[in-house]
PDB file of N, CA and C in Angstrom:
ATOM      1  N   UNK P   1       9.294  20.937  12.808  1.00  0.00           N
ATOM      2  CA  UNK P   1      10.640  20.536  13.181  1.00  0.00           C
ATOM      3  C   UNK P   1      10.944  19.177  12.561  1.00  0.00           C
ATOM      4  N   UNK P   2      12.051  19.053  11.907  1.00  0.00           N
ATOM      5  CA  UNK P   2      12.441  17.821  11.238  1.00  0.00           C
ATOM      6  C   UNK P   2      13.168  16.905  12.206  1.00  0.00           C
ATOM      7  N   UNK P   3      12.702  15.662  12.299  1.00  0.00           N
ATOM      8  CA  UNK P   3      13.312  14.680  13.178  1.00  0.00           C
ATOM      9  C   UNK P   3      14.033  13.662  12.309  1.00  0.00           C
ATOM     10  N   UNK P   4      15.349  13.729  12.244  1.00  0.00           N
ATOM     11  CA  UNK P   4      16.134  12.863  11.390  1.00  0.00           C
ATOM     12  C   UNK P   4      16.654  11.682  12.206  1.00  0.00           C
ATOM     13  N   UNK P   5      15.960  10.548  12.108  1.00  0.00           N
ATOM     14  CA  UNK P   5      16.309   9.345  12.843  1.00  0.00           C
ATOM     15  C   UNK P   5      17.388   8.576  12.098  1.00  0.00           C
ATOM     16  N   UNK P   6      18.383   8.080  12.818  1.00  0.00           N
ATOM     17  CA  UNK P   6      19.417   7.231  12.225  1.00  0.00           C
ATOM     18  C   UNK P   6      19.309   5.854  12.858  1.00  0.00           C
ATOM     19  N   UNK P   7      19.230   4.837  11.982  1.00  0.00           N
ATOM     20  CA  UNK P   7      19.057   3.469  12.448  1.00  0.00           C
ATOM     21  C   UNK P   7      20.025   2.564  11.702  1.00  0.00           C
ATOM     22  N   UNK P   8      20.685   1.673  12.438  1.00  0.00           N
ATOM     23  CA  UNK P   8      21.533   0.666  11.796  1.00  0.00           C
ATOM     24  C   UNK P   8      20.662  -0.538  11.503  1.00  0.00           C
ATOM     25  N   UNK P   9      20.682  -0.965  10.234  1.00  0.00           N
ATOM     26  CA  UNK P   9      19.887  -2.104   9.806  1.00  0.00           C
ATOM     27  C   UNK P   9      20.773  -3.095   9.064  1.00  0.00           C
ATOM     28  N   UNK P  10      20.314  -4.335   9.033  1.00  0.00           N
ATOM     29  CA  UNK P  10      21.036  -5.377   8.302  1.00  0.00           C
ATOM     30  C   UNK P  10      20.153  -5.872   7.167  1.00  0.00           C
ATOM     31  N   UNK P  11      20.683  -5.765   5.957  1.00  0.00           N
ATOM     32  CA  UNK P  11      19.960  -6.226   4.779  1.00  0.00           C
ATOM     33  C   UNK P  11      20.893  -7.119   3.969  1.00  0.00           C
ATOM     34  N   UNK P  12      20.487  -8.372   3.822  1.00  0.00           N
ATOM     35  CA  UNK P  12      21.213  -9.357   3.035  1.00  0.00           C
ATOM     36  C   UNK P  12      22.684  -9.452   3.455  1.00  0.00           C
ATOM     37  N   UNK P  13      22.886  -9.468   4.779  1.00  0.00           N
ATOM     38  CA  UNK P  13      24.224  -9.657   5.320  1.00  0.00           C
ATOM     39  C   UNK P  13      25.078  -8.406   5.407  1.00  0.00           C
ATOM     40  N   UNK P  14      24.559  -7.285   5.002  1.00  0.00           N
ATOM     41  CA  UNK P  14      25.310  -6.034   5.060  1.00  0.00           C
ATOM     42  C   UNK P  14      24.636  -5.092   6.050  1.00  0.00           C
ATOM     43  N   UNK P  15      25.439  -4.322   6.775  1.00  0.00           N
ATOM     44  CA  UNK P  15      24.902  -3.353   7.717  1.00  0.00           C
ATOM     45  C   UNK P  15      24.905  -1.973   7.082  1.00  0.00           C
ATOM     46  N   UNK P  16      23.777  -1.281   7.219  1.00  0.00           N
ATOM     47  CA  UNK P  16      23.617   0.054   6.660  1.00  0.00           C
ATOM     48  C   UNK P  16      23.100   0.983   7.757  1.00  0.00           C
ATOM     49  N   UNK P  17      23.495   2.236   7.676  1.00  0.00           N
ATOM     50  CA  UNK P  17      22.903   3.251   8.535  1.00  0.00           C
ATOM     51  C   UNK P  17      21.908   4.020   7.683  1.00  0.00           C
ATOM     52  N   UNK P  18      20.655   3.936   8.096  1.00  0.00           N
ATOM     53  CA  UNK P  18      19.572   4.577   7.349  1.00  0.00           C
ATOM     54  C   UNK P  18      19.076   5.754   8.162  1.00  0.00           C
ATOM     55  N   UNK P  19      18.946   6.894   7.514  1.00  0.00           N
ATOM     56  CA  UNK P  19      18.390   8.052   8.222  1.00  0.00           C
ATOM     57  C   UNK P  19      17.130   8.502   7.502  1.00  0.00           C
ATOM     58  N   UNK P  20      16.163   8.933   8.310  1.00  0.00           N
ATOM     59  CA  UNK P  20      14.913   9.380   7.729  1.00  0.00           C
ATOM     60  C   UNK P  20      14.042  10.047   8.778  1.00  0.00           C
ATOM     61  N   UNK P  21      12.908  10.553   8.333  1.00  0.00           N
ATOM     62  CA  UNK P  21      11.985  11.247   9.223  1.00  0.00           C
ATOM     63  C   UNK P  21      11.102  10.282  10.004  1.00  0.00           C
ATOM     64  N   UNK P  22      11.014   9.039   9.566  1.00  0.00           N
ATOM     65  CA  UNK P  22      10.165   8.049  10.233  1.00  0.00           C
ATOM     66  C   UNK P  22      10.845   7.559  11.515  1.00  0.00           C
ATOM     67  N   UNK P  23      10.057   6.925  12.359  1.00  0.00           N
ATOM     68  CA  UNK P  23      10.590   6.377  13.594  1.00  0.00           C
ATOM     69  C   UNK P  23      11.515   5.197  13.342  1.00  0.00           C
ATOM     70  N   UNK P  24      12.357   4.899  14.320  1.00  0.00           N
ATOM     71  CA  UNK P  24      13.335   3.821  14.155  1.00  0.00           C
ATOM     72  C   UNK P  24      12.665   2.459  13.976  1.00  0.00           C
ATOM     73  N   UNK P  25      11.537   2.221  14.650  1.00  0.00           N
ATOM     74  CA  UNK P  25      10.849   0.937  14.506  1.00  0.00           C
ATOM     75  C   UNK P  25      10.331   0.755  13.079  1.00  0.00           C
ATOM     76  N   UNK P  26       9.810   1.818  12.509  1.00  0.00           N
ATOM     77  CA  UNK P  26       9.291   1.759  11.140  1.00  0.00           C
ATOM     78  C   UNK P  26      10.424   1.485  10.146  1.00  0.00           C
ATOM     79  N   UNK P  27      11.516   2.191  10.304  1.00  0.00           N
ATOM     80  CA  UNK P  27      12.670   1.992   9.411  1.00  0.00           C
ATOM     81  C   UNK P  27      13.183   0.567   9.538  1.00  0.00           C
ATOM     82  N   UNK P  28      13.218   0.044  10.765  1.00  0.00           N
ATOM     83  CA  UNK P  28      13.668  -1.331  10.996  1.00  0.00           C
ATOM     84  C   UNK P  28      12.720  -2.321  10.310  1.00  0.00           C
ATOM     85  N   UNK P  29      11.414  -2.081  10.383  1.00  0.00           N
ATOM     86  CA  UNK P  29      10.446  -2.963   9.712  1.00  0.00           C
ATOM     87  C   UNK P  29      10.638  -2.951   8.201  1.00  0.00           C
ATOM     88  N   UNK P  30      10.898  -1.770   7.654  1.00  0.00           N
ATOM     89  CA  UNK P  30      11.150  -1.679   6.210  1.00  0.00           C
ATOM     90  C   UNK P  30      12.381  -2.497   5.827  1.00  0.00           C
ATOM     91  N   UNK P  31      13.429  -2.352   6.612  1.00  0.00           N
ATOM     92  CA  UNK P  31      14.666  -3.083   6.339  1.00  0.00           C
ATOM     93  C   UNK P  31      14.438  -4.589   6.443  1.00  0.00           C
ATOM     94  N   UNK P  32      13.682  -5.016   7.440  1.00  0.00           N
ATOM     95  CA  UNK P  32      13.378  -6.440   7.597  1.00  0.00           C
ATOM     96  C   UNK P  32      12.574  -6.957   6.410  1.00  0.00           C
ATOM     97  N   UNK P  33      11.656  -6.141   5.929  1.00  0.00           N
ATOM     98  CA  UNK P  33      10.857  -6.524   4.767  1.00  0.00           C
ATOM     99  C   UNK P  33      11.748  -6.705   3.537  1.00  0.00           C
ATOM    100  N   UNK P  34      12.609  -5.733   3.282  1.00  0.00           N
ATOM    101  CA  UNK P  34      13.512  -5.811   2.131  1.00  0.00           C
ATOM    102  C   UNK P  34      14.454  -7.003   2.282  1.00  0.00           C
ATOM    103  N   UNK P  35      14.978  -7.201   3.484  1.00  0.00           N
ATOM    104  CA  UNK P  35      15.867  -8.336   3.733  1.00  0.00           C
ATOM    105  C   UNK P  35      15.164  -9.660   3.443  1.00  0.00           C
ATOM    106  N   UNK P  36      13.917  -9.791   3.917  1.00  0.00           N
ATOM    107  CA  UNK P  36      13.197 -11.051   3.688  1.00  0.00           C
ATOM    108  C   UNK P  36      12.939 -11.269   2.200  1.00  0.00           C
ATOM    109  N   UNK P  37      12.621 -10.201   1.475  1.00  0.00           N
ATOM    110  CA  UNK P  37      12.412 -10.326   0.033  1.00  0.00           C
ATOM    111  C   UNK P  37      13.697 -10.729  -0.675  1.00  0.00           C
ATOM    112  N   UNK P  38      14.798 -10.153  -0.255  1.00  0.00           N
ATOM    113  CA  UNK P  38      16.072 -10.509  -0.883  1.00  0.00           C
ATOM    114  C   UNK P  38      16.429 -11.962  -0.590  1.00  0.00           C
ATOM    115  N   UNK P  39      16.149 -12.418   0.622  1.00  0.00           N
ATOM    116  CA  UNK P  39      16.407 -13.824   0.958  1.00  0.00           C
ATOM    117  C   UNK P  39      15.539 -14.738   0.091  1.00  0.00           C
ATOM    118  N   UNK P  40      14.263 -14.372  -0.100  1.00  0.00           N
ATOM    119  CA  UNK P  40      13.366 -15.154  -0.957  1.00  0.00           C
ATOM    120  C   UNK P  40      13.884 -15.205  -2.393  1.00  0.00           C
ATOM    121  N   UNK P  41      14.328 -14.062  -2.895  1.00  0.00           N
ATOM    122  CA  UNK P  41      14.780 -13.980  -4.279  1.00  0.00           C
ATOM    123  C   UNK P  41      16.115 -14.692  -4.488  1.00  0.00           C
ATOM    124  N   UNK P  42      16.925 -14.770  -3.438  1.00  0.00           N
ATOM    125  CA  UNK P  42      18.248 -15.389  -3.580  1.00  0.00           C
ATOM    126  C   UNK P  42      18.146 -16.864  -3.947  1.00  0.00           C
ATOM    127  N   UNK P  43      17.011 -17.475  -3.653  1.00  0.00           N
ATOM    128  CA  UNK P  43      16.784 -18.875  -4.021  1.00  0.00           C
ATOM    129  C   UNK P  43      16.766 -19.014  -5.541  1.00  0.00           C
ATOM    130  N   UNK P  44      16.333 -17.962  -6.237  1.00  0.00           N
ATOM    131  CA  UNK P  44      16.207 -17.997  -7.692  1.00  0.00           C
ATOM    132  C   UNK P  44      17.474 -17.568  -8.428  1.00  0.00           C
ATOM    133  N   UNK P  45      18.497 -17.145  -7.692  1.00  0.00           N
ATOM    134  CA  UNK P  45      19.742 -16.698  -8.313  1.00  0.00           C
ATOM    135  C   UNK P  45      20.852 -17.652  -7.898  1.00  0.00           C
ATOM    136  N   UNK P  46      21.394 -18.364  -8.863  1.00  0.00           N
ATOM    137  CA  UNK P  46      22.394 -19.392  -8.569  1.00  0.00           C
ATOM    138  C   UNK P  46      23.626 -18.820  -7.866  1.00  0.00           C
ATOM    139  N   UNK P  47      24.081 -17.650  -8.280  1.00  0.00           N
ATOM    140  CA  UNK P  47      25.332 -17.109  -7.737  1.00  0.00           C
ATOM    141  C   UNK P  47      25.137 -16.335  -6.433  1.00  0.00           C
ATOM    142  N   UNK P  48      23.881 -16.045  -6.060  1.00  0.00           N
ATOM    143  CA  UNK P  48      23.582 -15.194  -4.901  1.00  0.00           C
ATOM    144  C   UNK P  48      24.275 -13.835  -5.019  1.00  0.00           C
ATOM    145  N   UNK P  49      24.450 -13.375  -6.237  1.00  0.00           N
ATOM    146  CA  UNK P  49      25.032 -12.062  -6.480  1.00  0.00           C
ATOM    147  C   UNK P  49      24.105 -11.010  -5.873  1.00  0.00           C
ATOM    148  N   UNK P  50      24.616 -10.222  -4.913  1.00  0.00           N
ATOM    149  CA  UNK P  50      23.747  -9.253  -4.229  1.00  0.00           C
ATOM    150  C   UNK P  50      23.047  -8.271  -5.170  1.00  0.00           C
ATOM    151  N   UNK P  51      23.705  -7.854  -6.239  1.00  0.00           N
ATOM    152  CA  UNK P  51      23.077  -6.925  -7.181  1.00  0.00           C
ATOM    153  C   UNK P  51      21.904  -7.579  -7.893  1.00  0.00           C
ATOM    154  N   UNK P  52      22.074  -8.808  -8.344  1.00  0.00           N
ATOM    155  CA  UNK P  52      20.985  -9.511  -9.015  1.00  0.00           C
ATOM    156  C   UNK P  52      19.825  -9.762  -8.054  1.00  0.00           C
ATOM    157  N   UNK P  53      20.164 -10.163  -6.835  1.00  0.00           N
ATOM    158  CA  UNK P  53      19.131 -10.416  -5.829  1.00  0.00           C
ATOM    159  C   UNK P  53      18.370  -9.135  -5.523  1.00  0.00           C
ATOM    160  N   UNK P  54      19.092  -8.018  -5.391  1.00  0.00           N
ATOM    161  CA  UNK P  54      18.449  -6.734  -5.100  1.00  0.00           C
ATOM    162  C   UNK P  54      17.516  -6.317  -6.232  1.00  0.00           C
ATOM    163  N   UNK P  55      17.936  -6.530  -7.471  1.00  0.00           N
ATOM    164  CA  UNK P  55      17.098  -6.171  -8.617  1.00  0.00           C
ATOM    165  C   UNK P  55      15.842  -7.043  -8.644  1.00  0.00           C
ATOM    166  N   UNK P  56      15.989  -8.353  -8.415  1.00  0.00           N
ATOM    167  CA  UNK P  56      14.819  -9.228  -8.382  1.00  0.00           C
ATOM    168  C   UNK P  56      13.868  -8.842  -7.253  1.00  0.00           C
ATOM    169  N   UNK P  57      14.415  -8.529  -6.086  1.00  0.00           N
ATOM    170  CA  UNK P  57      13.585  -8.111  -4.950  1.00  0.00           C
ATOM    171  C   UNK P  57      12.874  -6.796  -5.263  1.00  0.00           C
ATOM    172  N   UNK P  58      13.589  -5.862  -5.859  1.00  0.00           N
ATOM    173  CA  UNK P  58      12.990  -4.568  -6.205  1.00  0.00           C
ATOM    174  C   UNK P  58      11.863  -4.743  -7.222  1.00  0.00           C
ATOM    175  N   UNK P  59      12.070  -5.604  -8.212  1.00  0.00           N
ATOM    176  CA  UNK P  59      11.026  -5.861  -9.204  1.00  0.00           C
ATOM    177  C   UNK P  59       9.811  -6.516  -8.553  1.00  0.00           C
ATOM    178  N   UNK P  60      10.057  -7.437  -7.635  1.00  0.00           N
ATOM    179  CA  UNK P  60       8.971  -8.116  -6.925  1.00  0.00           C
ATOM    180  C   UNK P  60       8.164  -7.121  -6.094  1.00  0.00           C
ATOM    181  N   UNK P  61       8.849  -6.261  -5.365  1.00  0.00           N
ATOM    182  CA  UNK P  61       8.183  -5.252  -4.531  1.00  0.00           C
ATOM    183  C   UNK P  61       7.436  -4.255  -5.419  1.00  0.00           C
ATOM    184  N   UNK P  62       8.048  -3.850  -6.533  1.00  0.00           N
ATOM    185  CA  UNK P  62       7.383  -2.920  -7.452  1.00  0.00           C
ATOM    186  C   UNK P  62       6.123  -3.548  -8.035  1.00  0.00           C
ATOM    187  N   UNK P  63       6.184  -4.834  -8.367  1.00  0.00           N
ATOM    188  CA  UNK P  63       5.012  -5.529  -8.886  1.00  0.00           C
ATOM    189  C   UNK P  63       3.877  -5.505  -7.863  1.00  0.00           C
ATOM    190  N   UNK P  64       4.180  -5.812  -6.619  1.00  0.00           N
ATOM    191  CA  UNK P  64       3.167  -5.762  -5.561  1.00  0.00           C
ATOM    192  C   UNK P  64       2.584  -4.358  -5.420  1.00  0.00           C
ATOM    193  N   UNK P  65       3.445  -3.361  -5.448  1.00  0.00           N
ATOM    194  CA  UNK P  65       3.004  -1.971  -5.328  1.00  0.00           C
ATOM    195  C   UNK P  65       2.033  -1.607  -6.440  1.00  0.00           C
ATOM    196  N   UNK P  66       2.391  -1.938  -7.692  1.00  0.00           N
ATOM    197  CA  UNK P  66       1.530  -1.595  -8.820  1.00  0.00           C
ATOM    198  C   UNK P  66       0.199  -2.346  -8.767  1.00  0.00           C
ATOM    199  N   UNK P  67       0.226  -3.611  -8.321  1.00  0.00           N
ATOM    200  CA  UNK P  67      -1.019  -4.365  -8.197  1.00  0.00           C
ATOM    201  C   UNK P  67      -1.923  -3.736  -7.141  1.00  0.00           C
ATOM    202  N   UNK P  68      -1.352  -3.373  -5.994  1.00  0.00           N
ATOM    203  CA  UNK P  68      -2.139  -2.734  -4.941  1.00  0.00           C
ATOM    204  C   UNK P  68      -2.669  -1.374  -5.384  1.00  0.00           C
ATOM    205  N   UNK P  69      -1.841  -0.637  -6.114  1.00  0.00           N
ATOM    206  CA  UNK P  69      -2.261   0.671  -6.611  1.00  0.00           C
ATOM    207  C   UNK P  69      -3.429   0.518  -7.583  1.00  0.00           C
ATOM    208  N   UNK P  70      -3.350  -0.497  -8.451  1.00  0.00           N
ATOM    209  CA  UNK P  70      -4.429  -0.741  -9.418  1.00  0.00           C
ATOM    210  C   UNK P  70      -5.718  -1.119  -8.681  1.00  0.00           C
ATOM    211  N   UNK P  71      -5.613  -1.947  -7.640  1.00  0.00           N
ATOM    212  CA  UNK P  71      -6.782  -2.328  -6.847  1.00  0.00           C
ATOM    213  C   UNK P  71      -7.384  -1.101  -6.172  1.00  0.00           C
ATOM    214  N   UNK P  72      -6.523  -0.257  -5.594  1.00  0.00           N
ATOM    215  CA  UNK P  72      -7.009   0.940  -4.911  1.00  0.00           C
ATOM    216  C   UNK P  72      -7.699   1.880  -5.887  1.00  0.00           C
ATOM    217  N   UNK P  73      -7.102   2.085  -7.050  1.00  0.00           N
ATOM    218  CA  UNK P  73      -7.713   2.963  -8.048  1.00  0.00           C
ATOM    219  C   UNK P  73      -9.062   2.413  -8.489  1.00  0.00           C
ATOM    220  N   UNK P  74      -9.148   1.088  -8.629  1.00  0.00           N
ATOM    221  CA  UNK P  74     -10.417   0.466  -8.991  1.00  0.00           C
ATOM    222  C   UNK P  74     -11.453   0.685  -7.903  1.00  0.00           C
ATOM    223  N   UNK P  75     -11.046   0.556  -6.645  1.00  0.00           N
ATOM    224  CA  UNK P  75     -11.954   0.778  -5.516  1.00  0.00           C
ATOM    225  C   UNK P  75     -12.405   2.228  -5.472  1.00  0.00           C
ATOM    226  N   UNK P  76     -11.475   3.146  -5.719  1.00  0.00           N
ATOM    227  CA  UNK P  76     -11.817   4.570  -5.729  1.00  0.00           C
ATOM    228  C   UNK P  76     -12.832   4.871  -6.822  1.00  0.00           C
ATOM    229  N   UNK P  77     -12.629   4.290  -7.999  1.00  0.00           N
ATOM    230  CA  UNK P  77     -13.564   4.520  -9.106  1.00  0.00           C
ATOM    231  C   UNK P  77     -14.939   3.945  -8.774  1.00  0.00           C
ATOM    232  N   UNK P  78     -14.943   2.752  -8.185  1.00  0.00           N
ATOM    233  CA  UNK P  78     -16.212   2.123  -7.814  1.00  0.00           C
ATOM    234  C   UNK P  78     -16.952   2.973  -6.786  1.00  0.00           C
ATOM    235  N   UNK P  79     -16.215   3.491  -5.804  1.00  0.00           N
ATOM    236  CA  UNK P  79     -16.816   4.340  -4.780  1.00  0.00           C
ATOM    237  C   UNK P  79     -17.368   5.613  -5.408  1.00  0.00           C
ATOM    238  N   UNK P  80     -16.633   6.178  -6.350  1.00  0.00           N
ATOM    239  CA  UNK P  80     -17.085   7.395  -7.026  1.00  0.00           C
ATOM    240  C   UNK P  80     -18.365   7.131  -7.820  1.00  0.00           C
ATOM    241  N   UNK P  81     -18.429   5.977  -8.491  1.00  0.00           N
ATOM    242  CA  UNK P  81     -19.628   5.638  -9.264  1.00  0.00           C
ATOM    243  C   UNK P  81     -20.836   5.465  -8.341  1.00  0.00           C
ATOM    244  N   UNK P  82     -20.631   4.789  -7.215  1.00  0.00           N
ATOM    245  CA  UNK P  82     -21.731   4.596  -6.263  1.00  0.00           C
ATOM    246  C   UNK P  82     -22.179   5.933  -5.681  1.00  0.00           C
ATOM    247  N   UNK P  83     -21.235   6.800  -5.383  1.00  0.00           N
ATOM    248  CA  UNK P  83     -21.568   8.118  -4.859  1.00  0.00           C
ATOM    249  C   UNK P  83     -22.384   8.907  -5.873  1.00  0.00           C
ATOM    250  N   UNK P  84     -21.963   8.872  -7.132  1.00  0.00           N
ATOM    251  CA  UNK P  84     -22.713   9.584  -8.182  1.00  0.00           C
ATOM    252  C   UNK P  84     -24.128   9.017  -8.324  1.00  0.00           C
ATOM    253  N   UNK P  85     -24.257   7.687  -8.222  1.00  0.00           N
ATOM    254  CA  UNK P  85     -25.581   7.067  -8.316  1.00  0.00           C
ATOM    255  C   UNK P  85     -26.464   7.520  -7.161  1.00  0.00           C
ATOM    256  N   UNK P  86     -25.910   7.588  -5.947  1.00  0.00           N
ATOM    257  CA  UNK P  86     -26.681   8.056  -4.787  1.00  0.00           C
ATOM    258  C   UNK P  86     -27.076   9.524  -4.946  1.00  0.00           C
ATOM    259  N   UNK P  87     -26.158  10.334  -5.430  1.00  0.00           N
ATOM    260  CA  UNK P  87     -26.458  11.752  -5.653  1.00  0.00           C
ATOM    261  C   UNK P  87     -27.571  11.882  -6.688  1.00  0.00           C
ATOM    262  N   UNK P  88     -27.493  11.080  -7.733  1.00  0.00           N
ATOM    263  CA  UNK P  88     -28.513  11.104  -8.769  1.00  0.00           C
ATOM    264  C   UNK P  88     -29.871  10.708  -8.187  1.00  0.00           C
ATOM    265  N   UNK P  89     -29.876   9.676  -7.329  1.00  0.00           N
ATOM    266  CA  UNK P  89     -31.119   9.249  -6.699  1.00  0.00           C
ATOM    267  C   UNK P  89     -31.674  10.351  -5.787  1.00  0.00           C
ATOM    268  N   UNK P  90     -30.781  11.036  -5.089  1.00  0.00           N
ATOM    269  CA  UNK P  90     -31.205  12.157  -4.244  1.00  0.00           C
ATOM    270  C   UNK P  90     -31.811  13.266  -5.099  1.00  0.00           C
ATOM    271  N   UNK P  91     -31.139  13.569  -6.221  1.00  0.00           N
ATOM    272  CA  UNK P  91     -31.625  14.614  -7.118  1.00  0.00           C
ATOM    273  C   UNK P  91     -33.001  14.267  -7.671  1.00  0.00           C
ATOM    274  N   UNK P  92     -33.230  12.990  -7.929  1.00  0.00           N
ATOM    275  CA  UNK P  92     -34.507  12.554  -8.484  1.00  0.00           C
ATOM    276  C   UNK P  92     -35.563  12.372  -7.399  1.00  0.00           C
ATOM    277  N   UNK P  93     -35.172  12.498  -6.144  1.00  0.00           N
ATOM    278  CA  UNK P  93     -36.113  12.379  -5.046  1.00  0.00           C
ATOM    279  C   UNK P  93     -36.403  10.951  -4.635  1.00  0.00           C
ATOM    280  N   UNK P  94     -35.691   9.989  -5.202  1.00  0.00           N
ATOM    281  CA  UNK P  94     -35.965   8.590  -4.870  1.00  0.00           C
ATOM    282  C   UNK P  94     -35.602   8.263  -3.434  1.00  0.00           C
ATOM    283  N   UNK P  95     -34.441   8.703  -2.996  1.00  0.00           N
ATOM    284  CA  UNK P  95     -34.012   8.397  -1.635  1.00  0.00           C
ATOM    285  C   UNK P  95     -34.818   9.205  -0.636  1.00  0.00           C
ATOM    286  N   UNK P  96     -35.060  10.462  -0.902  1.00  0.00           N
ATOM    287  CA  UNK P  96     -35.825  11.313   0.009  1.00  0.00           C
ATOM    288  C   UNK P  96     -37.213  10.756   0.258  1.00  0.00           C
ATOM    289  N   UNK P  97     -37.892  10.260  -0.803  1.00  0.00           N
ATOM    290  CA  UNK P  97     -39.216   9.682  -0.646  1.00  0.00           C
ATOM    291  C   UNK P  97     -39.172   8.450   0.243  1.00  0.00           C
ATOM    292  N   UNK P  98     -38.156   7.626   0.067  1.00  0.00           N
ATOM    293  CA  UNK P  98     -38.037   6.424   0.888  1.00  0.00           C
ATOM    294  C   UNK P  98     -37.848   6.792   2.346  1.00  0.00           C
ATOM    295  N   UNK P  99     -37.001   7.787   2.614  1.00  0.00           N
ATOM    296  CA  UNK P  99     -36.763   8.190   3.996  1.00  0.00           C
ATOM    297  C   UNK P  99     -38.017   8.827   4.594  1.00  0.00           C
ATOM    298  N   UNK P 100     -38.771   9.634   3.794  1.00  0.00           N
ATOM    299  CA  UNK P 100     -39.962  10.264   4.347  1.00  0.00           C
ATOM    300  C   UNK P 100     -41.016   9.220   4.660  1.00  0.00           C
ATOM    301  N   UNK P 101     -41.117   8.172   3.835  1.00  0.00           N
ATOM    302  CA  UNK P 101     -42.081   7.114   4.134  1.00  0.00           C
ATOM    303  C   UNK P 101     -41.701   6.401   5.416  1.00  0.00           C
ATOM    304  N   UNK P 102     -40.410   6.147   5.624  1.00  0.00           N
ATOM    305  CA  UNK P 102     -39.952   5.488   6.847  1.00  0.00           C
ATOM    306  C   UNK P 102     -40.206   6.393   8.049  1.00  0.00           C
ATOM    307  N   UNK P 103     -39.910   7.699   7.904  1.00  0.00           N
ATOM    308  CA  UNK P 103     -40.152   8.638   8.989  1.00  0.00           C
ATOM    309  C   UNK P 103     -41.632   8.703   9.329  1.00  0.00           C
ATOM    310  N   UNK P 104     -42.492   8.668   8.307  1.00  0.00           N
ATOM    311  CA  UNK P 104     -43.934   8.735   8.513  1.00  0.00           C
ATOM    312  C   UNK P 104     -44.451   7.526   9.276  1.00  0.00           C
ATOM    313  N   UNK P 105     -43.854   6.373   9.040  1.00  0.00           N
ATOM    314  CA  UNK P 105     -44.286   5.147   9.708  1.00  0.00           C
ATOM    315  C   UNK P 105     -43.926   5.192  11.176  1.00  0.00           C
ATOM    316  N   UNK P 106     -42.754   5.703  11.481  1.00  0.00           N
ATOM    317  CA  UNK P 106     -42.278   5.690  12.869  1.00  0.00           C
ATOM    318  C   UNK P 106     -42.946   6.738  13.730  1.00  0.00           C
ATOM    319  N   UNK P 107     -43.592   7.738  13.123  1.00  0.00           N
ATOM    320  CA  UNK P 107     -44.201   8.818  13.921  1.00  0.00           C
ATOM    321  C   UNK P 107     -45.518   8.430  14.506  1.00  0.00           C
TER     322      UNK P 107
END
């Protein structure tokens, strides 16, 4: 069942009605985040032109997204490499021997 939430939000002095499947609190947090970014970017735009501010905010948010995505992909690759190394050690019997020696000591 689709739950279409409608929320009134204020972004950069304008009120918008946003509808979506997410909860109203989540949509409000997103709007607050975008609003804060636009306020930050407006310092860098002499005219405070809303279109220019929105573009700068969007570029800033996109930059953060791509950086986080690159970090996550790097972490995923690192995890995959470690997993392959562990599997290789298991295949070679290195880990199994270590565990059997530990089990033998505790018995």
